[in-house]
mmCIF file of C-alpha atoms in Angstrom:
data_model
loop_
_atom_site.group_PDB
_atom_site.id
_atom_site.type_symbol
_atom_site.label_atom_id
_atom_site.label_comp_id
_atom_site.label_asym_id
_atom_site.label_seq_id
_atom_site.Cartn_x
_atom_site.Cartn_y
_atom_site.Cartn_z
ATOM 1 C CA MET A 247 77.293 79.075 -48.254
ATOM 2 C CA GLN A 248 80.356 76.973 -48.387
ATOM 3 C CA ALA A 249 79.330 75.124 -45.236
ATOM 4 C CA PHE A 250 75.841 74.504 -46.647
ATOM 5 C CA ARG A 251 77.304 73.073 -49.840
ATOM 6 C CA GLN A 252 79.506 70.706 -47.869
ATOM 7 C CA ALA A 253 76.489 69.487 -45.855
ATOM 8 C CA CYS A 254 74.458 68.865 -49.001
ATOM 9 C CA SER A 255 77.262 66.982 -50.678
ATOM 10 C CA SER A 256 77.331 64.504 -47.766
ATOM 11 C CA PHE A 257 73.810 63.180 -48.621
ATOM 12 C CA ARG A 258 73.536 60.365 -51.164
ATOM 13 C CA PRO A 259 71.328 60.930 -54.177
ATOM 14 C CA LEU A 260 68.048 58.989 -54.537
ATOM 15 C CA THR A 261 68.438 55.688 -56.284
ATOM 16 C CA SER A 262 66.007 53.246 -57.823
ATOM 17 C CA SER A 263 66.279 50.944 -54.767
ATOM 18 C CA THR A 264 65.175 53.589 -52.245
ATOM 19 C CA ARG A 265 61.986 52.548 -50.435
ATOM 20 C CA CYS A 266 58.944 54.519 -49.359
ATOM 21 C CA LEU A 267 59.714 56.955 -46.522
ATOM 22 C CA ALA A 268 57.259 59.299 -44.768
ATOM 23 C CA GLY A 269 54.539 58.835 -47.349
ATOM 24 C CA THR A 270 56.708 59.486 -50.457
ATOM 25 C CA PHE A 271 56.997 56.774 -53.101
ATOM 26 C CA THR A 272 60.099 56.016 -55.080
ATOM 27 C CA ARG A 273 60.671 54.272 -58.331
ATOM 28 C CA LEU A 274 60.733 50.504 -58.542
ATOM 29 C CA PRO A 275 63.571 48.727 -60.314
ATOM 30 C CA SER A 276 62.899 48.421 -63.988
ATOM 31 C CA SER A 277 64.691 45.075 -64.249
ATOM 32 C CA SER A 278 62.540 43.154 -61.699
ATOM 33 C CA ARG A 279 61.922 39.594 -62.834
ATOM 34 C CA PHE A 280 59.079 39.061 -60.361
ATOM 35 C CA PHE A 281 56.900 41.851 -61.704
ATOM 36 C CA ALA A 282 57.881 41.023 -65.254
ATOM 37 C CA ASP A 283 56.535 37.472 -64.946
ATOM 38 C CA VAL A 284 53.236 38.356 -63.204
ATOM 39 C CA LYS A 285 50.351 38.918 -65.557
ATOM 40 C CA THR A 286 47.722 41.431 -64.577
ATOM 41 C CA PRO A 287 44.216 39.933 -64.412
ATOM 42 C CA GLN A 288 41.848 41.063 -67.060
ATOM 43 C CA ALA A 289 38.611 42.706 -66.143
ATOM 44 C CA THR A 290 35.701 40.276 -66.211
ATOM 45 C CA GLU A 291 32.972 42.807 -65.825
ATOM 46 C CA SER A 292 31.999 42.450 -69.425
ATOM 47 C CA SER A 293 31.630 38.647 -69.130
ATOM 48 C CA SER A 294 29.690 38.806 -65.841
ATOM 49 C CA SER A 295 27.461 41.591 -66.993
ATOM 50 C CA SER A 296 26.689 39.926 -70.267
ATOM 51 C CA THR A 297 23.048 38.831 -70.466
ATOM 52 C CA PRO A 298 22.395 35.062 -70.827
ATOM 53 C CA THR A 299 20.797 33.693 -73.923
ATOM 54 C CA PRO A 300 17.145 32.677 -73.970
ATOM 55 C CA ALA A 301 18.139 28.984 -74.100
ATOM 56 C CA SER A 302 20.145 29.312 -70.875
ATOM 57 C CA LEU A 303 17.255 31.160 -69.170
ATOM 58 C CA SER A 304 14.802 28.416 -69.975
ATOM 59 C CA ALA A 305 17.131 25.691 -68.583
ATOM 60 C CA ALA A 306 17.695 27.635 -65.360
ATOM 61 C CA ASP A 307 13.971 28.221 -64.937
ATOM 62 C CA LYS A 308 13.257 24.529 -65.416
ATOM 63 C CA LEU A 309 15.868 23.555 -62.807
ATOM 64 C CA LEU A 310 14.491 26.097 -60.317
ATOM 65 C CA ASP A 311 10.934 24.849 -60.838
ATOM 66 C CA THR A 312 11.915 21.236 -60.206
ATOM 67 C CA LEU A 313 13.749 22.170 -56.996
ATOM 68 C CA VAL A 314 10.774 24.154 -55.689
ATOM 69 C CA GLN A 315 8.360 21.323 -56.460
ATOM 70 C CA ASN A 316 10.549 18.774 -54.649
ATOM 71 C CA LYS A 317 10.731 20.992 -51.560
ATOM 72 C CA ARG A 318 6.976 21.413 -51.522
ATOM 73 C CA LYS A 319 6.421 17.675 -51.748
ATOM 74 C CA THR A 320 8.654 16.997 -48.728
ATOM 75 C CA ARG A 321 7.536 19.893 -46.509
ATOM 76 C CA ILE A 322 3.744 19.982 -46.983
ATOM 77 C CA PRO A 323 2.157 17.616 -44.402
ATOM 78 C CA PRO A 324 -0.696 15.361 -45.444
ATOM 79 C CA GLN A 325 -4.091 16.933 -44.940
ATOM 80 C CA ALA A 326 -5.985 15.527 -41.976
ATOM 81 C CA SER A 327 -9.386 14.138 -42.673
ATOM 82 C CA THR A 328 -12.146 16.439 -41.457
ATOM 83 C CA SER A 329 -14.714 13.687 -41.161
ATOM 84 C CA SER A 330 -15.647 12.902 -37.525
ATOM 85 C CA PRO A 331 -14.714 9.375 -36.366
ATOM 86 C CA SER A 332 -17.551 6.958 -35.988
ATOM 87 C CA PRO A 333 -18.372 5.872 -32.407
ATOM 88 C CA PRO A 334 -17.003 2.440 -31.430
ATOM 89 C CA THR A 335 -19.456 -0.362 -31.630
ATOM 90 C CA PRO A 336 -20.084 -2.325 -28.424
ATOM 91 C CA THR A 337 -18.333 -5.669 -28.300
ATOM 92 C CA ASP A 338 -18.598 -8.710 -26.125
ATOM 93 C CA SER A 339 -15.596 -7.628 -24.015
ATOM 94 C CA SER A 340 -17.248 -4.299 -23.098
ATOM 95 C CA GLN A 341 -20.453 -6.084 -22.180
ATOM 96 C CA ASP A 342 -18.517 -8.489 -19.996
ATOM 97 C CA ALA A 343 -16.727 -5.578 -18.303
ATOM 98 C CA ASP A 344 -20.052 -3.866 -17.563
ATOM 99 C CA ALA A 345 -21.419 -7.063 -16.131
ATOM 100 C CA ALA A 346 -18.324 -7.467 -13.926
ATOM 101 C CA LEU A 347 -18.715 -4.006 -12.347
ATOM 102 C CA PRO A 348 -20.253 -4.029 -8.850
ATOM 103 C CA GLU A 349 -23.618 -2.488 -8.199
ATOM 104 C CA SER A 350 -23.899 1.127 -7.067
ATOM 105 C CA GLY A 351 -22.917 1.515 -3.432
ATOM 106 C CA ALA A 352 -21.225 -1.884 -3.208
ATOM 107 C CA LEU A 353 -17.563 -2.109 -2.284
ATOM 108 C CA PRO A 354 -15.145 -4.327 -4.223
ATOM 109 C CA GLY A 355 -14.793 -7.660 -2.511
ATOM 110 C CA ALA A 356 -17.916 -7.193 -0.390
ATOM 111 C CA ASP A 357 -19.459 -10.343 -1.792
ATOM 112 C CA VAL A 358 -16.404 -12.470 -0.875
ATOM 113 C CA PRO A 359 -17.359 -14.781 1.989
ATOM 114 C CA SER A 360 -15.246 -14.366 5.113
ATOM 115 C CA THR A 361 -13.310 -17.411 6.237
ATOM 116 C CA THR A 362 -11.727 -18.293 9.548
ATOM 117 C CA PRO A 363 -8.615 -20.357 10.191
ATOM 118 C CA GLY A 364 -10.767 -22.943 11.908
ATOM 119 C CA GLY A 365 -12.666 -23.464 8.665
ATOM 120 C CA GLY A 366 -9.470 -24.081 6.736
ATOM 121 C CA GLY A 367 -9.592 -20.871 4.646
ATOM 122 C CA SER A 368 -7.131 -18.010 4.276
ATOM 123 C CA PHE A 369 -7.764 -14.277 4.654
ATOM 124 C CA THR A 370 -5.972 -10.987 4.103
ATOM 125 C CA GLY A 371 -6.523 -7.266 4.621
ATOM 126 C CA SER A 372 -9.093 -5.902 7.052
ATOM 127 C CA SER A 373 -10.479 -9.345 7.909
ATOM 128 C CA ARG A 374 -7.042 -10.408 9.137
ATOM 129 C CA ARG A 375 -6.714 -7.306 11.325
ATOM 130 C CA LEU A 376 -10.100 -7.991 12.906
ATOM 131 C CA PHE A 377 -9.101 -11.596 13.469
ATOM 132 C CA LEU A 378 -5.865 -10.631 15.251
ATOM 133 C CA LEU A 379 -7.788 -8.335 17.593
ATOM 134 C CA SER A 380 -10.473 -10.851 18.533
ATOM 135 C CA ALA A 381 -8.587 -14.173 18.379
ATOM 136 C CA GLU A 382 -7.210 -16.031 21.377
ATOM 137 C CA GLU A 383 -3.433 -15.842 21.700
ATOM 138 C CA TYR A 384 -1.434 -19.067 21.894
ATOM 139 C CA ARG A 385 2.305 -19.660 22.013
ATOM 140 C CA LEU A 386 4.298 -22.603 20.733
ATOM 141 C CA TYR A 387 7.634 -22.967 22.529
ATOM 142 C CA ALA A 388 10.216 -24.996 20.591
ATOM 143 C CA GLN A 389 13.153 -26.021 22.796
ATOM 144 C CA CYS A 390 15.694 -27.618 20.477
ATOM 145 C CA THR A 391 18.868 -29.138 21.893
ATOM 146 C CA ASN A 392 21.504 -31.502 20.625
ATOM 147 C CA ASN A 393 19.817 -34.405 22.437
ATOM 148 C CA ASN A 394 16.077 -33.819 22.039
ATOM 149 C CA VAL A 395 13.298 -31.468 20.905
ATOM 150 C CA ILE A 396 10.441 -30.386 23.193
ATOM 151 C CA LEU A 397 7.367 -28.543 21.843
ATOM 152 C CA THR A 398 5.000 -26.869 24.323
ATOM 153 C CA LEU A 399 1.653 -25.222 23.485
ATOM 154 C CA ALA A 400 0.450 -22.551 25.936
ATOM 155 C CA ALA A 401 -2.659 -20.351 26.020
ATOM 156 C CA VAL A 402 -2.082 -16.724 27.025
ATOM 157 C CA SER A 403 -4.618 -15.085 29.338
ATOM 158 C CA LYS A 404 -5.883 -11.589 28.514
ATOM 159 C CA ARG A 405 -6.951 -10.685 32.071
ATOM 160 C CA GLU A 406 -4.520 -12.322 34.509
ATOM 161 C CA VAL A 407 -0.938 -11.085 34.873
ATOM 162 C CA ASP A 408 1.970 -12.257 36.996
ATOM 163 C CA ARG A 409 3.984 -10.229 39.483
ATOM 164 C CA ASN A 410 6.195 -8.895 36.686
ATOM 165 C CA GLY A 411 3.210 -7.480 34.820
ATOM 166 C CA ARG A 412 3.296 -10.070 32.037
ATOM 167 C CA PRO A 413 0.158 -12.003 31.041
ATOM 168 C CA LYS A 414 -0.147 -15.449 32.556
ATOM 169 C CA SER A 415 -0.259 -18.565 30.393
ATOM 170 C CA ARG A 416 -1.398 -22.126 30.910
ATOM 171 C CA THR A 417 0.071 -25.219 29.308
ATOM 172 C CA VAL A 418 -2.297 -26.935 26.901
ATOM 173 C CA ALA A 419 -0.120 -29.741 25.511
ATOM 174 C CA TRP A 420 3.479 -30.743 25.045
ATOM 175 C CA VAL A 421 5.254 -33.176 22.697
ATOM 176 C CA SER A 422 8.861 -34.393 22.553
ATOM 177 C CA GLY A 423 10.934 -36.870 20.650
ATOM 178 C CA GLY A 424 10.507 -39.393 23.478
ATOM 179 C CA THR A 425 6.688 -39.274 23.338
ATOM 180 C CA CYS A 426 6.895 -40.062 19.625
ATOM 181 C CA LYS A 427 8.529 -43.478 20.377
ATOM 182 C CA PHE A 428 12.122 -42.344 19.803
ATOM 183 C CA LYS A 429 14.546 -43.528 22.461
ATOM 184 C CA ASN A 430 18.088 -42.642 23.522
ATOM 185 C CA ALA A 431 20.206 -41.085 20.756
ATOM 186 C CA GLN A 432 17.360 -41.298 18.208
ATOM 187 C CA ARG A 433 15.578 -38.419 19.945
ATOM 188 C CA ALA A 434 18.179 -36.024 18.520
ATOM 189 C CA SER A 435 17.549 -37.104 14.913
ATOM 190 C CA TYR A 436 15.774 -35.097 12.217
ATOM 191 C CA GLU A 437 12.954 -37.642 11.967
ATOM 192 C CA ALA A 438 12.193 -37.318 15.676
ATOM 193 C CA GLY A 439 11.814 -33.549 15.336
ATOM 194 C CA TYR A 440 9.593 -33.919 12.264
ATOM 195 C CA GLN A 441 7.276 -36.459 13.904
ATOM 196 C CA ALA A 442 7.025 -34.306 17.032
ATOM 197 C CA SER A 443 6.062 -31.297 14.892
ATOM 198 C CA VAL A 444 3.327 -33.237 13.084
ATOM 199 C CA ALA A 445 1.962 -34.483 16.417
ATOM 200 C CA MET A 446 1.827 -30.912 17.737
ATOM 201 C CA PHE A 447 -0.026 -29.763 14.619
ATOM 202 C CA GLY A 448 -2.680 -32.383 15.292
ATOM 203 C CA ARG A 449 -2.961 -31.234 18.894
ATOM 204 C CA ILE A 450 -3.491 -27.627 17.771
ATOM 205 C CA ALA A 451 -6.266 -28.685 15.376
ATOM 206 C CA LYS A 452 -7.931 -30.612 18.201
ATOM 207 C CA GLU A 453 -7.796 -27.567 20.484
ATOM 208 C CA ILE A 454 -9.530 -25.421 17.856
ATOM 209 C CA GLU A 455 -12.219 -28.053 17.279
ATOM 210 C CA GLU A 456 -12.959 -28.629 20.964
ATOM 211 C CA ARG A 457 -13.005 -25.025 22.181
ATOM 212 C CA LYS A 458 -14.508 -23.474 19.039
ATOM 213 C CA VAL A 459 -12.184 -20.494 19.245
ATOM 214 C CA ASP A 460 -10.182 -18.433 16.787
ATOM 215 C CA MET A 461 -6.491 -18.903 17.482
ATOM 216 C CA LYS A 462 -3.460 -16.767 16.633
ATOM 217 C CA LEU A 463 -0.149 -18.505 17.186
ATOM 218 C CA GLU A 464 3.283 -17.189 18.092
ATOM 219 C CA ILE A 465 6.273 -19.521 17.654
ATOM 220 C CA LEU A 466 9.282 -19.048 19.937
ATOM 221 C CA PHE A 467 12.496 -20.912 19.065
ATOM 222 C CA SER A 468 15.147 -21.619 21.662
ATOM 223 C CA GLY A 469 18.418 -23.451 21.073
ATOM 224 C CA LYS A 470 19.997 -25.035 18.015
ATOM 225 C CA GLY A 471 19.497 -28.574 16.905
ATOM 226 C CA MET A 472 17.983 -30.848 14.267
ATOM 227 C CA GLY A 473 14.493 -30.333 15.699
ATOM 228 C CA ARG A 474 14.583 -26.615 14.842
ATOM 229 C CA GLU A 475 15.058 -27.274 11.145
ATOM 230 C CA ALA A 476 12.532 -30.125 11.227
ATOM 231 C CA LEU A 477 9.830 -27.822 12.635
ATOM 232 C CA GLN A 478 10.478 -25.189 9.983
ATOM 233 C CA LYS A 479 10.251 -27.743 7.167
ATOM 234 C CA ALA A 480 7.089 -29.286 8.626
ATOM 235 C CA LEU A 481 5.373 -25.886 8.584
ATOM 236 C CA LEU A 482 5.998 -25.619 4.832
ATOM 237 C CA THR A 483 4.494 -29.022 3.980
ATOM 238 C CA SER A 484 0.820 -29.884 3.432
ATOM 239 C CA GLU A 485 0.598 -31.167 7.003
ATOM 240 C CA GLY A 486 1.259 -27.647 8.306
ATOM 241 C CA ASP A 487 -1.311 -25.780 6.180
ATOM 242 C CA LEU A 488 -3.691 -25.152 9.089
ATOM 243 C CA VAL A 489 -0.990 -24.017 11.525
ATOM 244 C CA ARG A 490 0.786 -21.882 8.906
ATOM 245 C CA ASP A 491 -2.320 -19.693 8.518
ATOM 246 C CA LEU A 492 -2.475 -19.153 12.284
ATOM 247 C CA VAL A 493 1.117 -17.922 12.734
ATOM 248 C CA TRP A 494 1.354 -14.154 13.155
ATOM 249 C CA LYS A 495 4.732 -13.827 14.883
ATOM 250 C CA VAL A 496 8.009 -15.785 15.058
ATOM 251 C CA THR A 497 10.607 -15.081 17.759
ATOM 252 C CA ASP A 498 14.088 -16.480 18.352
ATOM 253 C CA ARG A 499 14.870 -16.616 22.075
ATOM 254 C CA THR A 500 18.201 -18.385 21.808
ATOM 255 C CA PRO A 501 20.515 -16.783 24.408
ATOM 256 C CA ILE A 502 23.811 -15.388 23.159
ATOM 257 C CA LYS A 503 26.663 -15.392 25.616
ATOM 258 C CA ILE A 504 28.645 -12.160 25.682
ATOM 259 C CA GLY A 505 31.245 -12.270 28.423
ATOM 260 C CA GLY A 506 30.057 -13.561 31.777
ATOM 261 C CA THR A 507 31.316 -16.564 33.700
ATOM 262 C CA ARG A 508 33.166 -19.488 32.275
ATOM 263 C CA ALA A 509 30.963 -21.996 30.446
ATOM 264 C CA LYS A 510 30.446 -25.529 31.608
ATOM 265 C CA LYS A 511 32.922 -28.076 30.359
ATOM 266 C CA ALA A 512 31.763 -29.694 27.117
ATOM 267 C CA ARG A 513 30.410 -33.185 27.456
ATOM 268 C CA ARG A 514 32.562 -35.874 25.857
ATOM 269 C CA LEU A 515 31.016 -39.217 24.965
#
């Protein structure tokens, strides 16, 4: 017993500052300023549960009615008219469109008269493909150098071939800067090339008129000089309208040196 009493006397007694241990609650300090200053909230159940007066009910109902009416005005779509639309009345534009339609069984563009290059007209589409298959093939060789320009017109044969298997051709006409009355250094000028091109265009028109044939023309350029540019500009003028419709292919045959032997010494004047 004496030992038990000594063990019990070693424990400190419970004080007011002892906290909650193992689910047991202790007393709080009676002199706490924090809890003394805090005011407990009053119950508001009586105020919230109190019924509103008839005046307040009428004001709330009016506000609710106005809100509902505004929502209905914004959300309800306008009613579509149930009356059937009247058929459109025929106008002058519809009558003109009916008159412009081709007859039954007729193809668009069937009434367009076909034209040939010899007649001075232009053509596109299927008529051009038929023309390229049936027309006689001619070649215009343009040899342009720094000293002169030489234009040669040749007719290509469809039946005869040379030993290399290429179709043979015969020379029809040729024109140069010298034949157009340009001498010496003037043959290398732009004007000489332009006049030679115009003269060749006239020779092509004469060939079409004399032989009564459809012609398709291939232009082959060779070399660089003033005559090359002159021929290109002459084709775009009114004097080259007939020849421009005949051209179906343009080829540049200017050789390009890649390696090989040493070039000839440049000429110095």
